[in-house]
Coordinates of C-alpha atoms and ligand atoms in Angstrom, one line a residue:
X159 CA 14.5 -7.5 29.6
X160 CA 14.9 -11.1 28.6
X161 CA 12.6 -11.9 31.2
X162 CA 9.5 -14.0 31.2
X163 CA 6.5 -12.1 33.3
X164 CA 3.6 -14.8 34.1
X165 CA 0.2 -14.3 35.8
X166 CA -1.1 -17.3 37.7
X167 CA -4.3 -17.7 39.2
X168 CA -4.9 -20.7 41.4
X169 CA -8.3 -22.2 42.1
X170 CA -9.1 -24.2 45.3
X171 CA -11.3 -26.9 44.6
X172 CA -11.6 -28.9 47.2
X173 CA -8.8 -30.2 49.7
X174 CA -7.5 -32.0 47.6
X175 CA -7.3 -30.3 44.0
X176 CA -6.1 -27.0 42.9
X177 CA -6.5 -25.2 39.1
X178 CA -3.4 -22.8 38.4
X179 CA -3.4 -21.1 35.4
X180 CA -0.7 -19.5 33.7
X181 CA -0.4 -16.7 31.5
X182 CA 2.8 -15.2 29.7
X183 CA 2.1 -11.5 30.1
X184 CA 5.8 -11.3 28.6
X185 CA 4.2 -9.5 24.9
X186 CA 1.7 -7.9 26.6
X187 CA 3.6 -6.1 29.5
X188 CA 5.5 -4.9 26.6
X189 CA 3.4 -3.5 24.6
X190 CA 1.9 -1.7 27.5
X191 CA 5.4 0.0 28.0
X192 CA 5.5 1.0 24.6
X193 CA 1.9 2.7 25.0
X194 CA 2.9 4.4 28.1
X195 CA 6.0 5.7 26.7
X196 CA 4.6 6.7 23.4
X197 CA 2.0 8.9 26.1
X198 CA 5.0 10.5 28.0
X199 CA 6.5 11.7 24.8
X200 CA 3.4 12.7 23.5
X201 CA 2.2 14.9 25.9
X202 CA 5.7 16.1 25.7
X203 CA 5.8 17.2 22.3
X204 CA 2.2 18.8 22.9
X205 CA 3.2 21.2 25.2
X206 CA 6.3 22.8 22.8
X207 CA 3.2 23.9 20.4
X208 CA 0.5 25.1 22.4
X209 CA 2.8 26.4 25.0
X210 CA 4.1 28.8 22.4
X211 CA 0.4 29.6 21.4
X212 CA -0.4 31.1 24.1
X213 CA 2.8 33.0 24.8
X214 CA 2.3 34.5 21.3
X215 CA -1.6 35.6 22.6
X216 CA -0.3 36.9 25.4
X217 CA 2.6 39.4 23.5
X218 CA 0.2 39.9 21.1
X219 CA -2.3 41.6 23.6
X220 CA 0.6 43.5 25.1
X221 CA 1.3 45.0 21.7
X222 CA -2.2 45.9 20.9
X223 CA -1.4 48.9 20.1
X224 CA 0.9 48.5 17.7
X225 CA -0.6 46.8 14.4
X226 CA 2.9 45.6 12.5
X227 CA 3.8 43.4 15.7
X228 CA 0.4 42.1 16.3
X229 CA 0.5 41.3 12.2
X230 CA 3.9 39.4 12.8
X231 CA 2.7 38.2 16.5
X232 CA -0.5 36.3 14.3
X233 CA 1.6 35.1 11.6
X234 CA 4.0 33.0 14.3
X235 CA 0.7 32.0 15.9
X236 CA -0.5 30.6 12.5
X237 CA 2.9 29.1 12.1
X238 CA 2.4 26.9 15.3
X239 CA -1.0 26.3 14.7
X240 CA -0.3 24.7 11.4
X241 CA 2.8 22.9 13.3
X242 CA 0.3 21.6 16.1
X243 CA -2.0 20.1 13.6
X244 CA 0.7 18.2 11.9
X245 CA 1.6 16.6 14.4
X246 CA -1.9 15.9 15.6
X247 CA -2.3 14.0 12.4
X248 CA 0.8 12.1 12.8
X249 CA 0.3 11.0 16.1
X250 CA -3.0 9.9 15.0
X251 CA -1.8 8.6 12.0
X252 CA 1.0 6.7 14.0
X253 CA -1.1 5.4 16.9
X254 CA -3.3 3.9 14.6
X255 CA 0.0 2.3 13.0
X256 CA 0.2 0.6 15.9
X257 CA -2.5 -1.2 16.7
X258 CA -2.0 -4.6 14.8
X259 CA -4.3 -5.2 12.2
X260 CA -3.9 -1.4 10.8
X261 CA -3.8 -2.9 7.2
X262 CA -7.8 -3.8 7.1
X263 CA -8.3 -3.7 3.3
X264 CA -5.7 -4.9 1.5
X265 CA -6.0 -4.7 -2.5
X266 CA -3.9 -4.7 -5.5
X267 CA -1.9 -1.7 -5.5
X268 CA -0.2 0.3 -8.4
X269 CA 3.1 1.1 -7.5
X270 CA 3.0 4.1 -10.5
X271 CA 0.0 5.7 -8.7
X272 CA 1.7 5.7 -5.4
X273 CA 4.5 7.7 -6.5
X274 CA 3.0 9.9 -8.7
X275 CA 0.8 11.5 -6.4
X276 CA 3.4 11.1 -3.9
X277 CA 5.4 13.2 -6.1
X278 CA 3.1 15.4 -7.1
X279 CA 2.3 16.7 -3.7
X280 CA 5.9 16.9 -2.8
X281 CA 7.1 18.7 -5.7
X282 CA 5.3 22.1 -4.3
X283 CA 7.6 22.0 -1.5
X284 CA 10.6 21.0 -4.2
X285 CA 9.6 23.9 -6.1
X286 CA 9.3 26.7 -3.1
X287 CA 13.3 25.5 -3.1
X288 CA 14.0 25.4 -6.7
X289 CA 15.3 21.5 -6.1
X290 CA 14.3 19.2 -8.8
X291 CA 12.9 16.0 -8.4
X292 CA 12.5 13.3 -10.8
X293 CA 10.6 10.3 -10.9
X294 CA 12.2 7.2 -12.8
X295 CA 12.5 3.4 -12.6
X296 CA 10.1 0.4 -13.8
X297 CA 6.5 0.8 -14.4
X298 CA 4.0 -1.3 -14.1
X299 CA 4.9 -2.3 -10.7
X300 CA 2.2 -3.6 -8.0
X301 CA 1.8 -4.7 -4.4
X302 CA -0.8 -5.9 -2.7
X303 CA -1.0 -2.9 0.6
X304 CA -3.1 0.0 1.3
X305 CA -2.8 3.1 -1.1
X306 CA -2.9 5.7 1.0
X307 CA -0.5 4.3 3.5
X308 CA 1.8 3.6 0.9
X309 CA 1.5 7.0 -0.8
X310 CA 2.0 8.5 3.2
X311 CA 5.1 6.5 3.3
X312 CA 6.7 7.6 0.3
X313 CA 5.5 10.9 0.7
X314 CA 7.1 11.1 4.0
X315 CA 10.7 10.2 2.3
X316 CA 10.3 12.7 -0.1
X317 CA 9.4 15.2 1.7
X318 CA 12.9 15.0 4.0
X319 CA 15.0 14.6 0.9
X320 CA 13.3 18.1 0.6
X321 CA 13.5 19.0 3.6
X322 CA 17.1 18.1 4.8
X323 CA 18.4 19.4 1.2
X324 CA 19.8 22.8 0.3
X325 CA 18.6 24.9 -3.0
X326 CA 19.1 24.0 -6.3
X327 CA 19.6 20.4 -5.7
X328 CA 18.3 17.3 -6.6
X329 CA 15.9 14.4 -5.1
X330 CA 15.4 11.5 -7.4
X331 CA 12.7 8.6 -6.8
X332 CA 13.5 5.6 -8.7
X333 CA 11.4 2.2 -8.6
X334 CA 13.1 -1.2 -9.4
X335 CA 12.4 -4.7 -8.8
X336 CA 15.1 -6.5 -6.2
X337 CA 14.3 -10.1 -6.3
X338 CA 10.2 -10.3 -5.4
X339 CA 10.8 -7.1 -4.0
X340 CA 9.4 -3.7 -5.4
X341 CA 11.8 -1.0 -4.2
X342 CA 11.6 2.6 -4.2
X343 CA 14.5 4.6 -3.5
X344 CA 14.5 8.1 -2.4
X345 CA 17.9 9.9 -3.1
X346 CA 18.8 13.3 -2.1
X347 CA 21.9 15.0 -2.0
X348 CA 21.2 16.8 1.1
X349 CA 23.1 17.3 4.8
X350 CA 23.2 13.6 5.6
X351 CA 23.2 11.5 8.6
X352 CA 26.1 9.7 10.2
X353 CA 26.3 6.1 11.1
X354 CA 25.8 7.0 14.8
X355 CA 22.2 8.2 14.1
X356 CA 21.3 6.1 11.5
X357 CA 19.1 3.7 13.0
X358 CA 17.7 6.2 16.1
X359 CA 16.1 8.5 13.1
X360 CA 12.9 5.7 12.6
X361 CA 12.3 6.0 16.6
X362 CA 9.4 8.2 17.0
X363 CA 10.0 11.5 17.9
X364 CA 13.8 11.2 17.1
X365 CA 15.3 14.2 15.8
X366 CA 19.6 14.5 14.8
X367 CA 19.2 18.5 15.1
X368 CA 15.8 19.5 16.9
X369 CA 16.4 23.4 16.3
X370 CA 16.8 22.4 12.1
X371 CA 14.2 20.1 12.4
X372 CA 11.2 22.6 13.9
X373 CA 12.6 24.9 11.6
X374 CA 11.1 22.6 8.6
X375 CA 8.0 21.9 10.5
X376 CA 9.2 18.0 11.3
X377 CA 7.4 16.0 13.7
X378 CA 10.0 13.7 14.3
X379 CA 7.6 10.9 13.5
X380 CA 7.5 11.0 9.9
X381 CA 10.4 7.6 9.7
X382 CA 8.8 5.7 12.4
X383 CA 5.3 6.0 10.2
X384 CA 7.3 4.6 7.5
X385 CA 9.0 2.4 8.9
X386 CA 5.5 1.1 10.5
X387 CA 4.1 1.3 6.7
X388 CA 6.7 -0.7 5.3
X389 CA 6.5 -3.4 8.3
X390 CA 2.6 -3.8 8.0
X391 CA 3.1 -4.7 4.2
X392 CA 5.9 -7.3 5.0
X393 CA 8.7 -4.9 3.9
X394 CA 11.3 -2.8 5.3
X395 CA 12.5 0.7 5.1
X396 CA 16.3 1.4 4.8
X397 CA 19.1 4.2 4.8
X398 CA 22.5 4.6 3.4
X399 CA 23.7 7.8 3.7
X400 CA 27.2 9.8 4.2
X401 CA 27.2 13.3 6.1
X402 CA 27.7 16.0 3.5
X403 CA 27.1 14.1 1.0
X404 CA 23.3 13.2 1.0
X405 CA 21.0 9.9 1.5
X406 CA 19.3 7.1 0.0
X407 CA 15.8 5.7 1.5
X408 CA 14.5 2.8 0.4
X409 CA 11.3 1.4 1.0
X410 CA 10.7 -2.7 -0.2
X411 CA 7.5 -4.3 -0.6
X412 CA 7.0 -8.1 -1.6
X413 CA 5.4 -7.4 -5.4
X414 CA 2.3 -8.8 -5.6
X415 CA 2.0 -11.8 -8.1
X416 CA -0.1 -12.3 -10.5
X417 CA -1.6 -15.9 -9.2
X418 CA -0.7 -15.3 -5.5
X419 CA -2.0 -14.4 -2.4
X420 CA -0.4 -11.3 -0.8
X421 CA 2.6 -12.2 0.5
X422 CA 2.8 -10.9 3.9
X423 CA 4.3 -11.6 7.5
X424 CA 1.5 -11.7 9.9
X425 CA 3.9 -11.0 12.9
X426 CA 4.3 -7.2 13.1
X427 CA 6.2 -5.4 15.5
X428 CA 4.8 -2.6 17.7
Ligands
ADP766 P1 11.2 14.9 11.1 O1 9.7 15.2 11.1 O2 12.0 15.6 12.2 O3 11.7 15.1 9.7 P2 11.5 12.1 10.7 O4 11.1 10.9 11.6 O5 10.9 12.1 9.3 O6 11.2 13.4 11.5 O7 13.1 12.1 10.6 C1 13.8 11.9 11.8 C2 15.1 12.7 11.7 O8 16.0 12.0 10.7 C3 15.0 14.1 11.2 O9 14.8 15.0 12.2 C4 16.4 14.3 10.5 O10 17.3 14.7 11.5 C5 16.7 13.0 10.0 N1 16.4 12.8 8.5 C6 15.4 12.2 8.0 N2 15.4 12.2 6.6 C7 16.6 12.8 6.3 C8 17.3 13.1 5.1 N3 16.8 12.7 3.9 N4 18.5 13.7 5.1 C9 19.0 14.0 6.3 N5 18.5 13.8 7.5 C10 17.3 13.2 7.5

């Protein structure tokens, strides 16, 4: 930490000239940490999964006989199947995140498409818990981005404010402009998180309650691909939130003028 790793290579000449080179290894040694790390807790959150696959097989041949537990026994099995592939996708989805350069065709983007179909898709789950969820704000809106990274990104905050939200609630998505900002907030009136975990929830794999967060299928990377979303289209992702009492996301993109080029940082972080 803090320090600067070089690689030299010296070339003899002759007797009496040497070559050295140096190379700062500093952003690249790194980055290879982060890789290896992002490995570890991969194969890590592999094994819960598939471990419990074949556990379930092997109960389930034990009570062949017996065709209401091998009914239940195949529905668990189908539960962690579907659980498995999600977060195949997202580790996919993610790794590709963080190669630099994710954001290969950037184009005008309607903000109003991105959260209707955002919205759309996420209201199924709403539904299933009789929470409502609205959609309101300024139309009209665009960035210049990727569409369906953006509609990823917001989906992903939706689909907490489900998620993290009891019955009969309500999760609102509201779009505003903040300066040359286009901001979409995500507010739910759901369990909260407290100030201790607020900034440790966008780390991949980062979880407040593990138990409560397998039970809604999470991944645990759902904030760190937003967060990677918002910081390849020169934005940010933010929280306020107060245990008990629900939580506000919100997500700002430069807007995308109407003369301008796109108005992004080309320094993103890993
Ligand atoms: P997960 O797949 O577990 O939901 P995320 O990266 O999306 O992973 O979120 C990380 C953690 O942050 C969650 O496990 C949950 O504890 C917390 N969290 C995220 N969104 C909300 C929310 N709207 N309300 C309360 N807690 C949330």
């Amino acid at each position: 930490r803090g320090r600067v790793m070089l690689q030299v290579r010296v070339a003899l000449i002759d007797t009496e000239h040497v070559v050295v080179l140096a190379e700062d290894r500093t952003e690249a040694r790194r980055v290879e940490a982060i890789r290896r790390d992002f490995a570890v807790n991969v194969s890590h959150e592999l094994k819960t999964p598939v471990g419990a696959i074949a556990l379930l097989a092997e109960t389930m041949q034990d009570a062949a006989e017996d065709p209401d537990a091998v009914r239940h026994f195949a529905g668990r099995m189908q539960q962690e199947s579907t659980r498995l592939a999600a977060l195949v996708h997202e580790i996919i989805e993610l790794s590709r995140l963080q190669v630099a350069g994710a954001l290969q065709e950037v184009e005008v983007i309607e903000i109003d498409r991105v959260v209707d179909e955002a919205a759309d898709r996420a209201r199924v789950v709403a539904q299933a818990k009789d929470i409502t969820l609205t959609v309101g704000g300024e139309r009209g809106l665009r960035v210049f981005g990727d569409h369906s990274l953006l509609v990823t990104a917001v989906r992903n905050l939706l689909d907490n404010a489900v998620a993290y939200s009891g019955p009969h609630t309500r999760v609102g998505l509201g779009v505003s402009t903040v300066d040359d900002l286009v901001e979409i907030a995500v507010v739910d009136q759901g369990i909260g998180i407290d100030a201790a975990q607020q900034d440790r929830i966008f780390e991949r794999f980062y979880r407040v309650d593990p138990a409560r967060s397998r039970d809604t299928g999470g991944t645990g990377l759902g904030l760190s691909i937003v967060k990677h979303v918002a910081a390849d289209h020169g934005g940010d992702v933010r929280i306020w939130s107060e245990p008990g009492r629900g939580s506000t996301f919100t997500l700002r993109i430069p807007a995308a003028r109407e003369d301008g080029e796109p108005q992004m940082d080309p320094m993103k972080e890993v």
